[in-house]
CSV table of C-alpha atoms and ligand atoms in Angstrom, one decimal:
chain,number,residue,atom,x,y,z
A,1209,MET,CA,0.0,0.0,0.0
A,1210,PRO,CA,1.4,3.5,-0.8
A,1211,GLU,CA,2.3,5.4,2.2
A,1212,ALA,CA,2.5,9.1,3.0
A,1213,THR,CA,5.7,11.1,2.3
A,1214,PHE,CA,5.9,14.5,4.1
A,1215,HIS,CA,6.9,16.7,1.2
A,1216,PHE,CA,8.4,20.1,1.6
A,1217,PRO,CA,7.9,23.0,-0.9
A,1218,PRO,CA,10.1,22.8,-4.1
A,1219,ASP,CA,12.3,25.8,-3.3
A,1220,PHE,CA,12.8,25.1,0.4
A,1221,LYS,CA,16.2,26.0,1.8
A,1222,TRP,CA,17.9,23.2,3.6
A,1223,GLY,CA,21.1,24.1,5.5
A,1224,THR,CA,23.0,24.2,8.7
A,1225,ALA,CA,23.8,27.2,10.9
A,1226,THR,CA,27.1,28.3,12.5
A,1227,SER,CA,28.5,31.4,14.0
A,1228,ALA,CA,32.0,33.0,13.5
A,1229,HIS,CA,33.4,32.8,17.0
A,1230,GLN,CA,32.2,29.2,17.5
A,1231,VAL,CA,33.9,27.9,14.4
A,1232,GLU,CA,36.7,30.2,13.2
A,1233,GLY,CA,39.4,29.9,15.8
A,1234,ASN,CA,41.9,32.3,17.3
A,1235,SER,CA,39.8,35.4,17.1
A,1236,THR,CA,41.7,37.1,19.9
A,1237,ASN,CA,40.4,40.7,19.6
A,1238,ASN,CA,36.8,40.2,20.7
A,1239,ASP,CA,34.9,40.3,24.1
A,1240,TRP,CA,34.2,36.5,24.0
A,1241,TRP,CA,37.9,35.6,23.7
A,1242,ALA,CA,38.7,37.9,26.7
A,1243,TRP,CA,35.8,36.4,28.6
A,1244,GLU,CA,37.1,32.9,28.1
A,1245,GLN,CA,40.3,33.8,29.8
A,1246,GLY,CA,38.4,34.6,33.0
A,1247,GLU,CA,38.3,32.0,35.7
A,1248,GLY,CA,35.1,30.1,36.1
A,1249,HIS,CA,33.5,31.6,33.0
A,1250,ILE,CA,33.7,28.5,30.8
A,1251,GLN,CA,32.9,24.9,31.8
A,1252,ASP,CA,36.0,23.0,32.9
A,1253,GLY,CA,38.1,26.1,32.0
A,1254,GLN,CA,37.9,25.3,28.3
A,1255,ARG,CA,38.6,27.8,25.5
A,1256,SER,CA,37.5,28.3,21.9
A,1257,GLY,CA,41.2,28.0,20.8
A,1258,LEU,CA,41.4,26.8,17.2
A,1259,ALA,CA,37.7,26.0,17.3
A,1260,CYS,CA,36.9,24.3,13.9
A,1261,ASN,CA,39.7,26.2,12.2
A,1262,TRP,CA,37.3,27.9,9.7
A,1263,TRP,CA,39.4,31.0,9.4
A,1264,GLU,CA,42.0,28.8,7.7
A,1265,GLN,CA,39.9,26.0,6.3
A,1266,ALA,CA,36.2,26.6,6.2
A,1267,GLU,CA,36.1,25.3,2.7
A,1268,GLN,CA,36.8,21.8,3.8
A,1269,ASP,CA,33.6,21.8,5.9
A,1270,PHE,CA,31.7,23.5,3.0
A,1271,ASP,CA,32.7,20.4,1.0
A,1272,ARG,CA,31.1,18.3,3.6
A,1273,ALA,CA,27.9,20.4,3.6
A,1274,ALA,CA,27.8,20.1,-0.2
A,1275,GLU,CA,28.3,16.3,0.1
A,1276,LEU,CA,25.3,16.3,2.4
A,1277,GLY,CA,23.3,18.1,-0.3
A,1278,GLN,CA,22.7,21.3,1.6
A,1279,ASN,CA,21.6,24.2,-0.6
A,1280,SER,CA,22.1,27.0,2.0
A,1281,HIS,CA,24.3,27.8,4.9
A,1282,ARG,CA,23.9,30.4,7.7
A,1283,LEU,CA,27.2,31.8,9.0
A,1284,SER,CA,28.2,35.0,10.7
A,1285,VAL,CA,31.0,37.6,10.4
A,1286,ASP,CA,33.1,38.6,13.3
A,1287,TRP,CA,33.0,42.4,13.7
A,1288,SER,CA,36.4,42.4,15.6
A,1289,ARG,CA,38.2,40.9,12.5
A,1290,ILE,CA,36.6,43.4,10.1
A,1291,GLU,CA,37.0,46.5,12.3
A,1292,PRO,CA,39.9,45.7,14.6
A,1293,ARG,CA,40.2,49.3,15.8
A,1294,GLU,CA,37.3,51.8,15.8
A,1295,GLY,CA,37.1,53.2,12.3
A,1296,ARG,CA,39.9,51.0,10.9
A,1297,PHE,CA,38.6,48.4,8.5
A,1298,ASP,CA,40.7,45.4,7.5
A,1299,ALA,CA,40.5,44.7,3.8
A,1300,ALA,CA,42.2,41.3,4.2
A,1301,ALA,CA,39.5,40.1,6.7
A,1302,LEU,CA,36.7,41.2,4.3
A,1303,ASP,CA,38.6,39.4,1.5
A,1304,ARG,CA,38.6,36.2,3.6
A,1305,TYR,CA,34.9,36.4,4.1
A,1306,ARG,CA,34.4,37.1,0.4
A,1307,ALA,CA,36.4,33.9,-0.3
A,1308,MET,CA,34.2,32.0,2.1
A,1309,LEU,CA,31.0,33.2,0.4
A,1310,ARG,CA,32.4,32.6,-3.0
A,1311,ALA,CA,33.3,29.0,-2.0
A,1312,LEU,CA,29.8,28.5,-0.8
A,1313,ARG,CA,28.4,29.8,-4.1
A,1314,GLU,CA,30.8,27.5,-6.0
A,1315,ARG,CA,29.2,24.6,-4.2
A,1316,SER,CA,25.7,25.8,-5.0
A,1317,ILE,CA,25.1,26.7,-1.3
A,1318,GLU,CA,23.4,30.0,-0.8
A,1319,PRO,CA,24.8,32.0,2.2
A,1320,MET,CA,22.7,33.6,4.8
A,1321,VAL,CA,25.0,36.1,6.6
A,1322,THR,CA,24.4,37.0,10.3
A,1323,LEU,CA,26.0,40.4,11.1
A,1324,HIS,CA,26.0,40.1,14.8
A,1325,HIS,CA,26.1,36.8,16.7
A,1326,PHE,CA,26.8,37.5,20.4
A,1327,VAL,CA,30.4,38.8,19.8
A,1328,ASN,CA,31.7,42.3,20.0
A,1329,PRO,CA,35.1,43.9,19.2
A,1330,LEU,CA,37.1,44.6,22.4
A,1331,TRP,CA,37.2,48.3,21.6
A,1332,LEU,CA,33.4,48.4,21.6
A,1333,ALA,CA,33.1,46.3,24.8
A,1334,GLU,CA,35.5,48.7,26.4
A,1335,MET,CA,33.1,51.6,25.7
A,1336,GLY,CA,30.2,49.7,27.3
A,1337,GLY,CA,29.2,47.5,24.4
A,1338,TRP,CA,25.5,47.7,23.5
A,1339,GLU,CA,24.7,49.5,26.7
A,1340,ASN,CA,26.2,52.5,25.1
A,1341,PRO,CA,23.9,54.0,22.4
A,1342,ARG,CA,26.9,54.8,20.3
A,1343,ALA,CA,26.9,51.0,19.4
A,1344,VAL,CA,24.0,51.7,17.1
A,1345,PRO,CA,25.7,54.1,14.6
A,1346,LEU,CA,28.9,52.1,14.9
A,1347,PHE,CA,27.1,48.9,14.0
A,1348,ASP,CA,25.4,50.8,11.1
A,1349,ARG,CA,28.8,51.8,9.7
A,1350,PHE,CA,30.2,48.3,10.1
A,1351,VAL,CA,27.2,46.9,8.3
A,1352,ALA,CA,27.7,49.2,5.4
A,1353,HIS,CA,31.3,47.9,4.9
A,1354,VAL,CA,30.1,44.3,5.1
A,1355,VAL,CA,27.3,44.7,2.6
A,1356,GLU,CA,29.5,46.6,0.2
A,1357,ALA,CA,32.1,43.8,0.4
A,1358,LEU,CA,29.9,40.8,0.5
A,1359,GLY,CA,26.8,41.9,-1.3
A,1360,GLU,CA,28.0,40.3,-4.5
A,1361,PHE,CA,27.5,36.9,-2.9
A,1362,CYS,CA,24.7,37.4,-0.5
A,1363,THR,CA,21.2,38.9,-0.4
A,1364,LEU,CA,19.9,37.0,2.6
A,1365,TRP,CA,20.9,38.9,5.8
A,1366,CYS,CA,20.2,38.2,9.4
A,1367,THR,CA,21.0,41.4,11.4
A,1368,ILE,CA,21.2,40.2,15.0
A,1369,ASN,CA,21.2,36.8,16.6
A,1370,GLU,CA,18.9,36.3,19.6
A,1371,PRO,CA,19.0,39.7,21.3
A,1372,ASN,CA,16.9,38.2,24.0
A,1373,ILE,CA,19.5,35.5,24.8
A,1374,ALA,CA,22.3,37.9,24.5
A,1375,VAL,CA,21.1,40.2,27.2
A,1376,THR,CA,19.5,37.5,29.4
A,1377,MET,CA,22.7,35.4,29.4
A,1378,GLY,CA,24.9,38.5,29.5
A,1379,GLN,CA,23.7,41.5,31.5
A,1380,LEU,CA,21.0,39.7,33.4
A,1381,PHE,CA,22.5,36.3,34.4
A,1382,GLY,CA,26.1,37.2,33.9
A,1383,LEU,CA,27.0,33.9,32.2
A,1384,PHE,CA,28.1,35.7,29.0
A,1385,PRO,CA,30.1,38.9,28.7
A,1386,PRO,CA,29.9,41.6,30.0
A,1387,GLY,CA,28.9,39.6,33.1
A,1388,PRO,CA,26.1,40.6,35.6
A,1389,ARG,CA,25.0,44.2,35.1
A,1390,GLY,CA,21.4,44.1,36.2
A,1391,PHE,CA,18.0,44.5,34.8
A,1392,ARG,CA,18.2,48.1,33.6
A,1393,ALA,CA,21.4,47.5,31.8
A,1394,ALA,CA,19.9,44.4,30.2
A,1395,MET,CA,17.0,46.5,28.9
A,1396,ARG,CA,19.3,49.2,27.7
A,1397,ALA,CA,21.5,46.7,25.8
A,1398,GLY,CA,18.4,45.0,24.4
A,1399,ARG,CA,16.9,48.3,23.2
A,1400,ASN,CA,20.1,49.2,21.5
A,1401,LEU,CA,20.5,45.8,19.9
A,1402,MET,CA,17.0,46.3,18.4
A,1403,ARG,CA,17.9,49.8,17.2
A,1404,GLY,CA,21.0,48.3,15.7
A,1405,HIS,CA,18.7,45.9,13.9
A,1406,GLY,CA,16.6,48.7,12.6
A,1407,ALA,CA,19.6,50.7,11.4
A,1408,ALA,CA,21.0,47.7,9.7
A,1409,TYR,CA,17.8,47.0,8.0
A,1410,HIS,CA,17.6,50.4,6.4
A,1411,ARG,CA,21.4,50.4,5.6
A,1412,ILE,CA,21.2,47.1,3.8
A,1413,HIS,CA,18.2,48.0,1.8
A,1414,ALA,CA,19.8,51.4,0.8
A,1415,LEU,CA,22.8,49.5,-0.6
A,1416,GLN,CA,21.0,46.4,-1.9
A,1417,PRO,CA,17.3,47.0,-2.7
A,1418,GLN,CA,16.6,43.3,-3.4
A,1419,ALA,CA,18.0,42.2,0.0
A,1420,GLN,CA,15.9,40.0,2.3
A,1421,VAL,CA,16.6,41.1,5.9
A,1422,GLY,CA,15.4,39.6,9.2
A,1423,TYR,CA,16.7,38.8,12.6
A,1424,ALA,CA,16.9,35.5,14.6
A,1425,HIS,CA,14.6,35.2,17.5
A,1426,ASN,CA,15.0,32.7,20.2
A,1427,TYR,CA,11.6,31.3,21.1
A,1428,HIS,CA,11.7,29.5,24.4
A,1429,ILE,CA,8.4,27.7,25.3
A,1430,ILE,CA,7.5,28.6,28.9
A,1431,ASP,CA,4.5,26.8,30.4
A,1432,PRO,CA,2.9,27.2,33.8
A,1433,ALA,CA,3.8,24.2,36.0
A,1434,THR,CA,0.2,23.8,37.4
A,1435,ARG,CA,-3.2,25.3,37.0
A,1436,SER,CA,-2.6,27.7,39.8
A,1437,PRO,CA,-3.3,31.4,38.8
A,1438,LEU,CA,0.1,32.4,40.3
A,1439,ASP,CA,1.9,29.9,38.1
A,1440,HIS,CA,-0.1,31.2,35.1
A,1441,TRP,CA,0.7,34.7,36.0
A,1442,VAL,CA,4.5,34.1,36.3
A,1443,ALA,CA,4.6,32.0,33.2
A,1444,SER,CA,2.8,34.6,31.1
A,1445,LEU,CA,5.1,37.4,32.6
A,1446,GLN,CA,8.2,35.5,31.6
A,1447,ASP,CA,6.8,34.5,28.3
A,1448,ARG,CA,6.0,38.1,27.4
A,1449,ALA,CA,9.3,39.4,28.7
A,1450,PHE,CA,11.5,36.8,27.0
A,1451,ASN,CA,9.5,35.9,23.9
A,1452,GLU,CA,7.3,38.9,23.0
A,1453,THR,CA,9.2,42.1,24.0
A,1454,PHE,CA,11.7,41.9,21.2
A,1455,LEU,CA,9.3,40.8,18.6
A,1456,ALA,CA,7.0,43.6,19.5
A,1457,ALA,CA,9.9,46.1,19.3
A,1458,ALA,CA,10.8,44.8,15.9
A,1459,ARG,CA,7.2,45.4,14.7
A,1460,GLY,CA,7.3,49.0,16.1
A,1461,TRP,CA,4.5,48.5,18.5
A,1462,TRP,CA,3.8,51.0,21.2
A,1463,ARG,CA,2.7,49.3,24.3
A,1464,LEU,CA,5.8,47.4,25.1
A,1465,PRO,CA,6.4,45.6,28.3
A,1466,LEU,CA,9.5,46.3,30.3
A,1467,GLY,CA,9.9,49.8,29.3
A,1468,PHE,CA,11.2,49.5,25.8
A,1469,GLY,CA,9.4,52.8,24.9
A,1470,PRO,CA,8.2,53.8,21.5
A,1471,ALA,CA,9.9,51.8,18.8
A,1472,TRP,CA,8.3,53.4,15.8
A,1473,ARG,CA,11.6,53.7,14.0
A,1474,LEU,CA,11.6,49.9,13.9
A,1475,ARG,CA,8.3,49.7,12.0
A,1476,ARG,CA,8.6,47.6,8.8
A,1477,THR,CA,12.1,46.5,9.4
A,1478,LEU,CA,11.5,42.8,8.8
A,1479,ASP,CA,11.3,41.1,5.5
A,1480,TRP,CA,11.3,37.8,7.3
A,1481,ILE,CA,11.6,36.5,10.9
A,1482,GLY,CA,14.0,33.8,12.0
A,1483,LEU,CA,13.1,31.2,14.6
A,1484,ASN,CA,15.7,29.6,16.8
A,1485,TYR,CA,13.8,26.9,18.7
A,1486,TYR,CA,15.4,24.5,21.1
A,1487,THR,CA,13.3,23.5,24.1
A,1488,ARG,CA,10.7,24.4,26.7
A,1489,GLU,CA,10.5,24.8,30.5
A,1490,LEU,CA,7.9,24.8,33.1
A,1491,VAL,CA,7.7,27.7,35.6
A,1492,ALA,CA,6.2,27.9,39.1
A,1493,PHE,CA,5.7,30.9,41.2
A,1494,ASP,CA,8.3,31.3,43.8
A,1495,HIS,CA,8.6,34.4,45.9
A,1496,ARG,CA,12.3,33.7,46.6
A,1497,GLU,CA,13.2,34.0,42.9
A,1498,ALA,CA,13.1,37.7,42.6
A,1499,ALA,CA,16.0,37.7,40.2
A,1500,GLN,CA,14.1,35.3,37.9
A,1501,MET,CA,10.9,37.4,37.9
A,1502,PHE,CA,9.5,35.2,40.7
A,1503,GLY,CA,9.5,32.0,38.6
A,1504,ARG,CA,11.3,28.8,39.3
A,1505,ARG,CA,12.0,27.0,36.1
A,1506,PHE,CA,12.3,23.2,35.7
A,1507,HIS,CA,11.4,20.3,33.4
A,1508,PRO,CA,8.4,18.0,33.7
A,1509,GLU,CA,9.1,14.9,35.7
A,1510,ASP,CA,8.4,12.5,32.8
A,1511,ALA,CA,10.3,14.6,30.3
A,1512,GLU,CA,13.0,13.1,28.0
A,1513,LEU,CA,16.0,15.2,28.8
A,1514,LEU,CA,18.9,16.3,26.6
A,1515,ASP,CA,22.6,16.1,27.2
A,1516,GLY,CA,24.1,18.3,30.0
A,1517,GLY,CA,20.8,19.4,31.4
A,1518,TYR,CA,20.2,21.5,28.2
A,1519,GLY,CA,16.5,21.0,28.2
A,1520,GLU,CA,13.6,18.8,27.3
A,1521,PHE,CA,13.0,16.9,24.1
A,1522,TYR,CA,9.8,18.7,23.0
A,1523,PRO,CA,9.0,18.6,19.3
A,1524,GLN,CA,5.5,20.1,19.8
A,1525,GLY,CA,7.3,23.3,20.7
A,1526,MET,CA,8.4,23.7,17.1
A,1527,ASP,CA,4.7,23.8,16.1
A,1528,ARG,CA,3.8,26.2,18.9
A,1529,ALA,CA,6.6,28.6,18.2
A,1530,LEU,CA,6.0,28.6,14.5
A,1531,ARG,CA,2.3,29.3,15.0
A,1532,ARG,CA,3.1,32.2,17.3
A,1533,LEU,CA,5.5,33.7,14.8
A,1534,ALA,CA,3.0,33.2,12.0
A,1535,ARG,CA,0.9,35.9,13.6
A,1536,LEU,CA,3.5,38.4,12.3
A,1537,GLY,CA,2.4,37.6,8.7
A,1538,LEU,CA,6.0,37.3,7.5
A,1539,PRO,CA,8.0,34.6,5.8
A,1540,ILE,CA,9.7,32.5,8.4
A,1541,TYR,CA,13.2,30.8,8.4
A,1542,ILE,CA,14.0,28.4,11.1
A,1543,THR,CA,17.4,29.9,11.6
A,1544,GLU,CA,18.4,27.3,14.3
A,1545,ASN,CA,17.1,24.1,15.7
A,1546,GLY,CA,19.2,21.2,17.1
A,1547,ILE,CA,20.2,19.1,20.0
A,1548,PRO,CA,23.3,18.4,22.1
A,1549,ASP,CA,23.7,14.7,21.6
A,1550,SER,CA,27.3,13.4,21.5
A,1551,ASP,CA,26.4,9.8,21.0
A,1552,ASP,CA,23.7,10.7,18.5
A,1553,ASP,CA,21.1,8.4,20.1
A,1554,GLN,CA,18.4,11.1,20.2
A,1555,ARG,CA,19.2,13.3,17.2
A,1556,PRO,CA,17.7,11.1,14.4
A,1557,ARG,CA,14.4,11.1,16.3
A,1558,HIS,CA,14.8,14.8,17.0
A,1559,LEU,CA,15.4,15.7,13.3
A,1560,ILE,CA,12.4,13.6,12.1
A,1561,THR,CA,9.9,14.7,14.7
A,1562,HIS,CA,10.9,18.4,14.6
A,1563,LEU,CA,10.8,18.5,10.8
A,1564,HIS,CA,7.5,16.7,10.9
A,1565,GLN,CA,6.1,19.5,13.0
A,1566,VAL,CA,7.5,22.0,10.4
A,1567,TRP,CA,5.8,20.1,7.6
A,1568,LYS,CA,2.5,20.1,9.5
A,1569,VAL,CA,2.7,23.9,10.0
A,1570,ILE,CA,3.5,24.4,6.3
A,1571,GLN,CA,0.3,22.4,5.4
A,1572,ASN,CA,-1.6,25.2,7.3
A,1573,ASN,CA,-0.1,27.7,4.9
A,1574,VAL,CA,2.4,29.2,7.3
A,1575,PRO,CA,5.2,30.4,4.9
A,1576,VAL,CA,8.2,28.6,6.3
A,1577,ARG,CA,10.9,29.1,3.7
A,1578,GLY,CA,13.9,27.1,5.1
A,1579,TYR,CA,15.4,25.2,7.9
A,1580,TYR,CA,19.0,25.6,9.2
A,1581,HIS,CA,20.0,22.8,11.6
A,1582,TRP,CA,22.3,23.8,14.4
A,1583,THR,CA,24.9,22.7,13.5
A,1584,LEU,CA,27.2,21.3,10.9
A,1585,VAL,CA,30.3,20.4,13.0
A,1586,ASP,CA,30.6,20.3,16.8
A,1587,ASN,CA,31.7,23.8,17.8
A,1588,PHE,CA,32.6,25.9,20.8
A,1589,GLU,CA,29.3,26.2,22.8
A,1590,TRP,CA,29.9,29.4,24.7
A,1591,ALA,CA,29.8,29.0,28.5
A,1592,ALA,CA,29.4,25.2,28.1
A,1593,GLY,CA,32.7,25.1,26.2
A,1594,TRP,CA,33.1,21.8,24.3
A,1595,SER,CA,30.7,19.9,26.6
A,1596,LEU,CA,27.7,20.1,24.4
A,1597,ARG,CA,28.0,18.5,21.0
A,1598,PHE,CA,25.4,19.8,18.5
A,1599,GLY,CA,27.1,18.7,15.2
A,1600,LEU,CA,25.9,16.5,12.5
A,1601,ILE,CA,29.6,15.9,12.2
A,1602,ALA,CA,31.6,15.1,15.3
A,1603,LEU,CA,34.9,17.0,15.9
A,1604,ASP,CA,37.9,15.8,17.8
A,1605,VAL,CA,39.1,19.1,19.1
A,1606,GLU,CA,42.7,18.0,19.6
A,1607,THR,CA,43.3,16.5,16.2
A,1608,GLN,CA,40.6,18.4,14.2
A,1609,GLU,CA,39.4,15.0,12.9
A,1610,ARG,CA,35.8,14.9,11.7
A,1611,THR,CA,33.5,11.9,11.9
A,1612,PHE,CA,30.0,11.9,10.3
A,1613,ARG,CA,27.3,11.0,12.7
A,1614,ARG,CA,24.4,8.9,11.5
A,1615,SER,CA,22.2,12.0,11.7
A,1616,ALA,CA,24.4,13.6,8.9
A,1617,TYR,CA,23.3,10.9,6.5
A,1618,LEU,CA,19.7,11.1,7.8
A,1619,TYR,CA,19.7,14.9,7.1
A,1620,ARG,CA,21.2,14.3,3.7
A,1621,ASP,CA,18.5,11.8,2.8
A,1622,ILE,CA,15.7,14.2,3.9
A,1623,VAL,CA,17.3,17.0,1.9
A,1624,ARG,CA,17.6,14.7,-1.2
A,1625,ALA,CA,14.0,13.6,-0.9
A,1626,ASN,CA,12.9,17.1,0.0
A,1627,GLY,CA,10.8,15.4,2.5
A,1628,ILE,CA,10.4,12.6,5.0
A,1629,THR,CA,9.7,9.3,3.3
A,1630,PRO,CA,8.6,6.0,5.0
A,1631,GLN,CA,12.0,4.5,4.0
A,1632,ILE,CA,13.8,7.3,5.9
A,1633,ILE,CA,11.7,6.7,9.0
A,1634,ASP,CA,12.2,2.9,8.8
A,1635,GLU,CA,15.9,3.3,8.4
A,1636,TYR,CA,16.7,5.9,10.9
A,1637,ALA,CA,14.0,5.9,13.6
A,1638,PRO,CA,11.6,2.9,13.1
A,1639,GLU,CA,10.1,3.5,16.5
A,1640,LEU,CA,8.4,6.6,15.0
A,1641,ARG,CA,6.5,4.6,12.4
A,1642,PRO,CA,3.4,4.0,14.6
A,1643,VAL,CA,3.3,7.7,15.5
A,1644,LEU,CA,3.9,9.2,12.0
A,1645,LEU,CA,2.5,6.5,9.8
A,1646,PRO,CA,-0.3,5.0,11.7
A,1647,GLY,CA,-2.5,2.3,10.1
X,3200,FCB,C1,21.7,29.4,20.3
X,3200,FCB,C2,22.9,30.2,19.8
X,3200,FCB,C3,23.9,29.4,19.0
X,3200,FCB,C4,24.2,28.1,19.7
X,3200,FCB,C5,22.9,27.3,20.0
X,3200,FCB,C6,23.1,26.0,20.6
X,3200,FCB,O1,21.1,30.0,21.4
X,3200,FCB,O2,22.4,31.2,18.9
X,3200,FCB,O3,25.1,30.1,18.9
X,3200,FCB,O4,24.9,28.3,20.9
X,3200,FCB,O5,22.1,28.1,20.8
């Protein structure tokens, strides 16, 4: 009997996502490199070091992405390489990025370039980073240089990666640079990051009218732990603060929680919206958790957990996050989705179930245009160092040796079929057959 195949649209973009600092290696002039040197900042005192050595040899991993059939790749540029001193632009660094993008194009892989992915030049960090409003015009000028240099190879731009994570992990929780700075500082930095997005949007369009510009939004599912009104209240507060504030700012809406103020300059600064979806948490009211907005976060008792306490295996979150973003009425890219899973025992099921959710949402006419799996090769996972392995390809950090995980071939087969076929389910995750192909 013929069985269902979950087909994706014909021009769907299939790729992986990376960011400069996590893969390039030896980028010593930025705030993350400096942060890594501080005691207790990175798990087990690890460092990014040579990372995946992309500054020298990204092309070898581009070959691997091509071998896996990917037609797009999301990568970022490191501001500190391109503008090592304020106002001094390094032509050689821009040339290196040009060479990378050309190499992607030669392999029929369309680049999506992220202009800011967590990392700042040291000189900017020293003047207060994004807490200083000067960051906005400085970013604008930097973006102009990048678009002039790389525009020949790229029309798909992601301005800022996860401003909500950047300030929550940075200013608020102090686990990322600049360290703990408090709530007001977090709001200031968040506001300026969104202004930076707006400035970049207009700058890119002025230089490249056909550009498609968006930003990558981390959507974290936050559910009340019980039916109690206090749990509901705290969950909705956290949900609005974390998930909705930045989205609202990017839409230029007036009534913004947490004192973002009028954001009208940001109106119509999105051609698309990017979704980074990973996991969900439950939240219960707890008056002792003032720093966490009176919410204690945890995972359901029966949850399937991910490596290193990273979160819960929760594919329905993909559907829920996409539906929430669909309200913006914009094309959507899934700019990141993935799982830390060094032995690859959950990733095949993760890929199939999460992509099945994406497929379902597309059937409801939500315009999802592409999916970028995080990530191609294991890379430096910020404060978690090398402890979390998100790659389709495993990396031996000492020897730089790569080993394809089974999931790499699974992803290749999905991309080739432009869908999830019964054969793919049977080969890679037969336990899903009764769920996805009942009867
Ligand atoms: C996201 C970040 C990305 C990577 C993944 C696992 O929040 O954007 O750089 O760290 O998480």
